[in-house]
mmCIF file of C-alpha atoms and ligand atoms in Angstrom:
data_model
loop_
_atom_site.group_PDB
_atom_site.id
_atom_site.type_symbol
_atom_site.label_atom_id
_atom_site.label_comp_id
_atom_site.label_asym_id
_atom_site.label_seq_id
_atom_site.Cartn_x
_atom_site.Cartn_y
_atom_site.Cartn_z
ATOM 1 C CA UNK A 1 -21.726 6.412 -13.614
ATOM 2 C CA UNK A 2 -21.886 7.902 -10.145
ATOM 3 C CA UNK A 3 -19.259 10.549 -9.573
ATOM 4 C CA UNK A 4 -17.870 11.484 -6.173
ATOM 5 C CA UNK A 5 -20.090 14.490 -6.065
ATOM 6 C CA UNK A 6 -23.076 12.133 -5.994
ATOM 7 C CA UNK A 7 -24.190 13.285 -9.445
ATOM 8 C CA UNK A 8 -25.279 10.408 -11.689
ATOM 9 C CA UNK A 9 -23.992 10.574 -15.253
ATOM 10 C CA UNK A 10 -25.500 8.110 -17.743
ATOM 11 C CA UNK A 11 -22.988 6.067 -19.726
ATOM 12 C CA UNK A 12 -23.812 4.455 -23.056
ATOM 13 C CA UNK A 13 -24.776 0.799 -22.752
ATOM 14 C CA UNK A 14 -21.771 -1.197 -23.917
ATOM 15 C CA UNK A 15 -23.566 -4.290 -25.113
ATOM 16 C CA UNK A 16 -27.023 -3.748 -26.572
ATOM 17 C CA UNK A 17 -29.687 -5.433 -24.523
ATOM 18 C CA UNK A 18 -27.623 -5.704 -21.326
ATOM 19 C CA UNK A 19 -27.641 -3.164 -18.554
ATOM 20 C CA UNK A 20 -24.101 -2.475 -17.339
ATOM 21 C CA UNK A 21 -23.431 -2.840 -13.636
ATOM 22 C CA UNK A 22 -21.625 0.034 -11.909
ATOM 23 C CA UNK A 23 -19.582 -0.686 -8.795
ATOM 24 C CA UNK A 24 -18.760 2.648 -7.193
ATOM 25 C CA UNK A 25 -18.204 4.121 -3.741
ATOM 26 C CA UNK A 26 -21.068 5.726 -1.852
ATOM 27 C CA UNK A 27 -20.900 8.591 0.656
ATOM 28 C CA UNK A 28 -19.620 6.130 3.287
ATOM 29 C CA UNK A 29 -16.585 5.229 1.203
ATOM 30 C CA UNK A 30 -15.913 8.864 0.422
ATOM 31 C CA UNK A 31 -16.178 9.893 4.071
ATOM 32 C CA UNK A 32 -13.731 7.120 4.999
ATOM 33 C CA UNK A 33 -11.196 8.473 2.488
ATOM 34 C CA UNK A 34 -11.460 11.966 4.037
ATOM 35 C CA UNK A 35 -11.040 10.591 7.567
ATOM 36 C CA UNK A 36 -7.864 8.739 6.572
ATOM 37 C CA UNK A 37 -6.610 11.875 4.786
ATOM 38 C CA UNK A 38 -6.896 13.808 8.065
ATOM 39 C CA UNK A 39 -5.240 11.019 10.099
ATOM 40 C CA UNK A 40 -2.304 10.873 7.649
ATOM 41 C CA UNK A 41 -1.955 14.668 7.683
ATOM 42 C CA UNK A 42 -1.893 14.889 11.481
ATOM 43 C CA UNK A 43 0.553 11.962 11.734
ATOM 44 C CA UNK A 44 2.865 13.622 9.221
ATOM 45 C CA UNK A 45 2.920 16.845 11.226
ATOM 46 C CA UNK A 46 3.625 14.868 14.403
ATOM 47 C CA UNK A 47 6.487 12.979 12.737
ATOM 48 C CA UNK A 48 8.092 16.189 11.409
ATOM 49 C CA UNK A 49 7.850 17.744 14.886
ATOM 50 C CA UNK A 50 9.417 14.616 16.419
ATOM 51 C CA UNK A 51 12.185 14.827 13.799
ATOM 52 C CA UNK A 52 13.123 18.353 14.860
ATOM 53 C CA UNK A 53 13.333 17.327 18.508
ATOM 54 C CA UNK A 54 16.166 14.831 17.984
ATOM 55 C CA UNK A 55 19.728 15.618 16.863
ATOM 56 C CA UNK A 56 20.258 15.340 13.125
ATOM 57 C CA UNK A 57 22.336 12.138 13.439
ATOM 58 C CA UNK A 58 19.329 10.342 14.893
ATOM 59 C CA UNK A 59 16.793 11.820 12.494
ATOM 60 C CA UNK A 60 16.872 9.333 9.609
ATOM 61 C CA UNK A 61 13.986 7.125 10.827
ATOM 62 C CA UNK A 62 11.887 10.210 11.634
ATOM 63 C CA UNK A 63 12.392 11.676 8.167
ATOM 64 C CA UNK A 64 11.643 8.393 6.383
ATOM 65 C CA UNK A 65 8.525 7.840 8.457
ATOM 66 C CA UNK A 66 7.284 11.400 7.946
ATOM 67 C CA UNK A 67 7.733 11.021 4.163
ATOM 68 C CA UNK A 68 5.668 7.816 4.233
ATOM 69 C CA UNK A 69 2.625 9.514 5.774
ATOM 70 C CA UNK A 70 3.149 12.600 3.593
ATOM 71 C CA UNK A 71 2.754 10.474 0.442
ATOM 72 C CA UNK A 72 -0.296 8.805 1.984
ATOM 73 C CA UNK A 73 -1.819 12.217 2.742
ATOM 74 C CA UNK A 74 -1.428 13.254 -0.899
ATOM 75 C CA UNK A 75 -2.791 9.971 -2.232
ATOM 76 C CA UNK A 76 -5.809 9.995 0.100
ATOM 77 C CA UNK A 77 -6.572 13.566 -0.983
ATOM 78 C CA UNK A 78 -6.450 12.409 -4.616
ATOM 79 C CA UNK A 79 -8.815 9.532 -3.911
ATOM 80 C CA UNK A 80 -11.213 11.587 -1.763
ATOM 81 C CA UNK A 81 -11.659 14.316 -4.385
ATOM 82 C CA UNK A 82 -12.069 11.674 -7.086
ATOM 83 C CA UNK A 83 -8.959 12.441 -9.153
ATOM 84 C CA UNK A 84 -6.969 9.326 -8.239
ATOM 85 C CA UNK A 85 -9.830 7.101 -9.378
ATOM 86 C CA UNK A 86 -10.359 5.378 -12.704
ATOM 87 C CA UNK A 87 -12.681 2.611 -13.719
ATOM 88 C CA UNK A 88 -12.129 -0.704 -15.349
ATOM 89 C CA UNK A 89 -14.557 -2.450 -17.640
ATOM 90 C CA UNK A 90 -14.995 -6.164 -17.263
ATOM 91 C CA UNK A 91 -17.028 -8.208 -19.727
ATOM 92 C CA UNK A 92 -18.279 -11.568 -18.535
ATOM 93 C CA UNK A 93 -19.555 -13.880 -21.258
ATOM 94 C CA UNK A 94 -22.335 -16.370 -20.554
ATOM 95 C CA UNK A 95 -22.578 -19.166 -23.109
ATOM 96 C CA UNK A 96 -25.940 -20.884 -23.308
ATOM 97 C CA UNK A 97 -27.000 -23.942 -25.259
ATOM 98 C CA UNK A 98 -30.115 -22.874 -27.121
ATOM 99 C CA UNK A 99 -29.845 -19.120 -26.831
ATOM 100 C CA UNK A 100 -27.334 -16.610 -28.142
ATOM 101 C CA UNK A 101 -24.458 -15.716 -25.790
ATOM 102 C CA UNK A 102 -25.132 -12.956 -23.320
ATOM 103 C CA UNK A 103 -22.685 -10.544 -21.715
ATOM 104 C CA UNK A 104 -22.499 -8.882 -18.343
ATOM 105 C CA UNK A 105 -20.597 -5.650 -18.391
ATOM 106 C CA UNK A 106 -19.270 -4.406 -15.072
ATOM 107 C CA UNK A 107 -17.602 -1.061 -14.465
ATOM 108 C CA UNK A 108 -15.718 -0.995 -11.189
ATOM 109 C CA UNK A 109 -13.837 1.919 -9.715
ATOM 110 C CA UNK A 110 -10.069 1.450 -9.496
ATOM 111 C CA UNK A 111 -8.313 3.667 -6.974
ATOM 112 C CA UNK A 112 -5.031 3.871 -8.861
ATOM 113 C CA UNK A 113 -3.639 6.575 -6.540
ATOM 114 C CA UNK A 114 -3.163 3.746 -4.023
ATOM 115 C CA UNK A 115 -0.590 2.117 -6.252
ATOM 116 C CA UNK A 116 1.262 5.405 -6.732
ATOM 117 C CA UNK A 117 1.313 5.768 -2.948
ATOM 118 C CA UNK A 118 2.412 2.167 -2.349
ATOM 119 C CA UNK A 119 5.139 2.272 -5.000
ATOM 120 C CA UNK A 120 6.854 5.030 -3.015
ATOM 121 C CA UNK A 121 5.846 4.280 0.577
ATOM 122 C CA UNK A 122 6.409 0.514 0.724
ATOM 123 C CA UNK A 123 10.073 0.921 -0.353
ATOM 124 C CA UNK A 124 10.426 3.630 2.329
ATOM 125 C CA UNK A 125 8.894 1.290 4.926
ATOM 126 C CA UNK A 126 11.383 -1.379 3.860
ATOM 127 C CA UNK A 127 14.210 1.134 4.268
ATOM 128 C CA UNK A 128 13.042 1.812 7.834
ATOM 129 C CA UNK A 129 13.194 -1.905 8.606
ATOM 130 C CA UNK A 130 16.457 -2.577 6.737
ATOM 131 C CA UNK A 131 18.250 0.314 8.473
ATOM 132 C CA UNK A 132 16.966 -0.932 11.821
ATOM 133 C CA UNK A 133 18.361 -4.417 11.179
ATOM 134 C CA UNK A 134 21.515 -3.138 9.483
ATOM 135 C CA UNK A 135 20.913 -5.041 6.217
ATOM 136 C CA UNK A 136 23.626 -4.572 3.553
ATOM 137 C CA UNK A 137 23.161 -2.399 0.451
ATOM 138 C CA UNK A 138 22.732 -5.213 -2.095
ATOM 139 C CA UNK A 139 19.998 -6.897 -0.064
ATOM 140 C CA UNK A 140 18.237 -3.559 0.442
ATOM 141 C CA UNK A 141 18.234 -3.029 -3.341
ATOM 142 C CA UNK A 142 16.840 -6.506 -3.969
ATOM 143 C CA UNK A 143 14.034 -5.897 -1.463
ATOM 144 C CA UNK A 144 13.189 -2.496 -2.963
ATOM 145 C CA UNK A 145 13.222 -3.639 -6.586
ATOM 146 C CA UNK A 146 11.067 -6.676 -5.703
ATOM 147 C CA UNK A 147 8.703 -4.284 -3.926
ATOM 148 C CA UNK A 148 8.379 -1.983 -6.942
ATOM 149 C CA UNK A 149 7.715 -5.010 -9.183
ATOM 150 C CA UNK A 150 5.053 -6.190 -6.716
ATOM 151 C CA UNK A 151 3.192 -2.882 -6.738
ATOM 152 C CA UNK A 152 3.426 -2.248 -10.503
ATOM 153 C CA UNK A 153 2.274 -5.754 -11.444
ATOM 154 C CA UNK A 154 -0.524 -5.235 -8.895
ATOM 155 C CA UNK A 155 -1.489 -2.035 -10.740
ATOM 156 C CA UNK A 156 -1.531 -3.862 -14.097
ATOM 157 C CA UNK A 157 -3.657 -6.582 -12.494
ATOM 158 C CA UNK A 158 -6.162 -3.972 -11.374
ATOM 159 C CA UNK A 159 -6.710 -2.689 -14.915
ATOM 160 C CA UNK A 160 -6.931 -5.945 -16.883
ATOM 161 C CA UNK A 161 -10.134 -6.480 -18.826
ATOM 162 C CA UNK A 162 -9.959 -10.283 -18.884
ATOM 163 C CA UNK A 163 -9.799 -12.672 -15.992
ATOM 164 C CA UNK A 164 -6.788 -14.821 -16.950
ATOM 165 C CA UNK A 165 -4.084 -12.165 -17.496
ATOM 166 C CA UNK A 166 -5.299 -10.567 -14.278
ATOM 167 C CA UNK A 167 -4.305 -13.609 -12.227
ATOM 168 C CA UNK A 168 -1.020 -13.828 -14.195
ATOM 169 C CA UNK A 169 -0.125 -10.328 -13.011
ATOM 170 C CA UNK A 170 -1.286 -11.245 -9.536
ATOM 171 C CA UNK A 171 0.992 -14.326 -9.526
ATOM 172 C CA UNK A 172 3.991 -12.176 -10.535
ATOM 173 C CA UNK A 173 3.201 -9.756 -7.701
ATOM 174 C CA UNK A 174 3.000 -12.619 -5.210
ATOM 175 C CA UNK A 175 6.384 -14.015 -6.314
ATOM 176 C CA UNK A 176 7.908 -10.551 -5.835
ATOM 177 C CA UNK A 177 6.287 -10.442 -2.394
ATOM 178 C CA UNK A 178 7.982 -13.741 -1.502
ATOM 179 C CA UNK A 179 11.344 -12.111 -2.249
ATOM 180 C CA UNK A 180 10.474 -9.320 0.210
ATOM 181 C CA UNK A 181 9.449 -11.864 2.846
ATOM 182 C CA UNK A 182 12.779 -13.642 2.382
ATOM 183 C CA UNK A 183 14.744 -10.398 2.772
ATOM 184 C CA UNK A 184 12.890 -9.419 5.964
ATOM 185 C CA UNK A 185 12.200 -12.705 7.701
ATOM 186 C CA UNK A 186 15.411 -14.569 6.901
ATOM 187 C CA UNK A 187 18.079 -12.061 5.891
ATOM 188 C CA UNK A 188 16.914 -9.095 8.006
ATOM 189 C CA UNK A 189 16.308 -11.167 11.122
ATOM 190 C CA UNK A 190 19.726 -12.786 10.873
ATOM 191 C CA UNK A 191 21.450 -9.419 10.496
ATOM 192 C CA UNK A 192 19.466 -7.909 13.369
ATOM 193 C CA UNK A 193 20.518 -10.771 15.639
ATOM 194 C CA UNK A 194 24.142 -9.769 15.135
ATOM 195 C CA UNK A 195 23.328 -6.377 16.672
ATOM 196 C CA UNK A 196 22.528 -5.847 20.335
ATOM 197 C CA UNK A 197 19.715 -7.716 22.085
ATOM 198 C CA UNK A 198 17.262 -4.827 22.224
ATOM 199 C CA UNK A 199 17.503 -4.164 18.487
ATOM 200 C CA UNK A 200 17.117 -7.886 17.669
ATOM 201 C CA UNK A 201 13.991 -8.202 19.826
ATOM 202 C CA UNK A 202 12.474 -5.006 18.499
ATOM 203 C CA UNK A 203 13.180 -5.978 14.885
ATOM 204 C CA UNK A 204 11.508 -9.374 15.421
ATOM 205 C CA UNK A 205 8.408 -7.631 16.817
ATOM 206 C CA UNK A 206 7.987 -4.807 14.281
ATOM 207 C CA UNK A 207 9.108 -7.011 11.366
ATOM 208 C CA UNK A 208 6.585 -9.685 12.360
ATOM 209 C CA UNK A 209 3.852 -7.047 12.632
ATOM 210 C CA UNK A 210 4.790 -5.816 9.145
ATOM 211 C CA UNK A 211 4.723 -9.261 7.542
ATOM 212 C CA UNK A 212 1.307 -10.157 9.010
ATOM 213 C CA UNK A 213 -0.139 -6.797 7.988
ATOM 214 C CA UNK A 214 1.324 -6.769 4.476
ATOM 215 C CA UNK A 215 0.028 -10.290 3.831
ATOM 216 C CA UNK A 216 -3.534 -9.078 4.364
ATOM 217 C CA UNK A 217 -3.231 -6.638 1.396
ATOM 218 C CA UNK A 218 -3.089 -9.329 -1.354
ATOM 219 C CA UNK A 219 -5.954 -11.170 0.394
ATOM 220 C CA UNK A 220 -8.177 -8.054 0.347
ATOM 221 C CA UNK A 221 -7.083 -7.385 -3.234
ATOM 222 C CA UNK A 222 -8.106 -10.904 -4.294
ATOM 223 C CA UNK A 223 -11.542 -10.595 -2.687
ATOM 224 C CA UNK A 224 -12.262 -6.983 -3.689
ATOM 225 C CA UNK A 225 -10.387 -5.984 -6.841
ATOM 226 C CA UNK A 226 -9.693 -9.487 -8.146
ATOM 227 C CA UNK A 227 -12.962 -11.358 -7.792
ATOM 228 C CA UNK A 228 -15.196 -8.394 -6.899
ATOM 229 C CA UNK A 229 -16.819 -10.215 -3.975
ATOM 230 C CA UNK A 230 -17.078 -7.150 -1.750
ATOM 231 C CA UNK A 231 -18.348 -3.727 -2.738
ATOM 232 C CA UNK A 232 -16.180 -0.648 -3.251
ATOM 233 C CA UNK A 233 -17.095 0.856 0.153
ATOM 234 C CA UNK A 234 -15.943 -2.257 2.006
ATOM 235 C CA UNK A 235 -12.755 -2.284 -0.044
ATOM 236 C CA UNK A 236 -12.040 1.341 0.921
ATOM 237 C CA UNK A 237 -12.679 0.616 4.605
ATOM 238 C CA UNK A 238 -10.489 -2.521 4.589
ATOM 239 C CA UNK A 239 -7.544 -0.695 3.011
ATOM 240 C CA UNK A 240 -8.139 2.287 5.348
ATOM 241 C CA UNK A 241 -7.695 0.112 8.443
ATOM 242 C CA UNK A 242 -4.603 -1.571 6.968
ATOM 243 C CA UNK A 243 -3.049 1.731 5.864
ATOM 244 C CA UNK A 244 -3.509 3.299 9.322
ATOM 245 C CA UNK A 245 -1.813 0.291 10.937
ATOM 246 C CA UNK A 246 0.966 0.094 8.320
ATOM 247 C CA UNK A 247 1.859 3.789 8.338
ATOM 248 C CA UNK A 248 0.934 5.936 11.404
ATOM 249 C CA UNK A 249 0.777 3.076 13.950
ATOM 250 C CA UNK A 250 3.964 1.494 12.553
ATOM 251 C CA UNK A 251 5.610 4.933 12.542
ATOM 252 C CA UNK A 252 4.773 5.922 16.122
ATOM 253 C CA UNK A 253 5.857 2.494 17.353
ATOM 254 C CA UNK A 254 9.172 2.731 15.488
ATOM 255 C CA UNK A 255 9.979 6.301 16.505
ATOM 256 C CA UNK A 256 8.988 6.052 20.177
ATOM 257 C CA UNK A 257 10.971 2.832 20.554
ATOM 258 C CA UNK A 258 13.907 4.240 18.637
ATOM 259 C CA UNK A 259 13.990 7.395 20.770
ATOM 260 C CA UNK A 260 13.736 5.306 23.941
ATOM 261 C CA UNK A 261 16.520 2.934 22.859
ATOM 262 C CA UNK A 262 18.593 6.004 22.065
ATOM 263 C CA UNK A 263 22.053 4.800 21.115
ATOM 264 C CA UNK A 264 21.436 1.123 20.566
ATOM 265 C CA UNK A 265 19.213 1.452 17.500
ATOM 266 C CA UNK A 266 21.227 4.145 15.810
ATOM 267 C CA UNK A 267 22.521 3.324 12.361
ATOM 268 C CA UNK A 268 26.128 3.184 11.470
ATOM 269 C CA UNK A 269 28.333 5.266 9.227
ATOM 270 C CA UNK A 270 27.267 6.930 6.017
ATOM 271 C CA UNK A 271 23.496 7.123 6.475
ATOM 272 C CA UNK A 272 23.595 8.318 10.045
ATOM 273 C CA UNK A 273 26.298 10.928 9.700
ATOM 274 C CA UNK A 274 25.787 12.297 6.238
ATOM 275 C CA UNK A 275 27.912 12.009 3.137
ATOM 276 C CA UNK A 276 30.956 9.905 3.851
ATOM 277 C CA UNK A 277 31.572 11.013 7.422
ATOM 278 C CA UNK A 278 32.135 7.706 9.173
ATOM 279 C CA UNK A 279 32.086 7.027 12.889
HETATM 280 C C1 RET B 301 -1.100 -6.349 -4.285
HETATM 281 C C2 RET B 301 -1.847 -7.134 -5.352
HETATM 282 C C3 RET B 301 -1.064 -8.131 -6.040
HETATM 283 C C4 RET B 301 -0.451 -9.134 -5.083
HETATM 284 C C5 RET B 301 0.227 -8.486 -3.927
HETATM 285 C C6 RET B 301 -0.086 -7.203 -3.513
HETATM 286 C C7 RET B 301 0.610 -6.700 -2.321
HETATM 287 C C8 RET B 301 0.504 -5.510 -1.761
HETATM 288 C C9 RET B 301 1.115 -5.072 -0.562
HETATM 289 C C10 RET B 301 0.862 -3.798 -0.193
HETATM 290 C C11 RET B 301 1.321 -3.149 0.966
HETATM 291 C C12 RET B 301 0.934 -1.918 1.191
HETATM 292 C C13 RET B 301 1.281 -1.138 2.331
HETATM 293 C C14 RET B 301 0.829 0.127 2.372
HETATM 294 C C15 RET B 301 1.151 1.031 3.398
HETATM 295 O O1 RET B 301 0.389 1.772 3.872
HETATM 296 C C16 RET B 301 -0.388 -5.192 -4.988
HETATM 297 C C17 RET B 301 -2.188 -5.815 -3.391
HETATM 298 C C18 RET B 301 1.234 -9.334 -3.198
HETATM 299 C C19 RET B 301 1.969 -5.969 0.245
HETATM 300 C C20 RET B 301 2.101 -1.677 3.414
#
């Protein structure tokens, strides 16, 4: 088994007579993780600085967005140093007519730190969008709980040893994702349209960007983690591109637009003004 340090550690052969296959990242994958770590770190610092430059009543989006990249920084550090990485063993049985059955054993790296990151950051991203549109509390909760179910069932899917339960978990995650799509595309858009024109237009743009981007994640997952059709390096690079678009690019777009719109995109009541101070 090849560790992140490049050192090769022999593992015992799981099924006598068959050589296990190891699917691990190479130096390219590892370098990519470090690059994204640095990008997330710099973005976080930029978002905290931007937060301090606006009055506290207008700071909620800045704080949320800075937290999102802070969690990503931590998770990318964990993956780059090799701590946020496990491996999953998959046994594929080949039945043959006149010969005894043979087995292929595959060990593939699972970057579980991603799921820890996503379980915190995707709800925060949803909060950004829901506050922008002015979605009510119950709908926000539904979106966030569906999101947590989506990420956790995705994590279980990543560690299954057999093929069929894996796609069962995947199906559950996709159903939860449909709930999120409903909350953003139908509920959120409707609520945003009741606000001023600028907010409605901006919500349609950044919400649409989010839905397209988020939909690519389960596709990559299916190709890489699910059916193992691309290697671990390509998987890391694909998620790296998506993560940079979904966090720093999303964040700068949201904050610059929000600052430019000034009053129109500010949120009402409780959340904007602190505990209970309305108006
Ligand atoms: C999984 C696999 C199971 C099916 C589905 C998934 C959806 C994941 C999504 C992730 C979004 C991540 C973001 C990260 C931010 O940087 C868990 C991959 C539906 C939508 C936006």
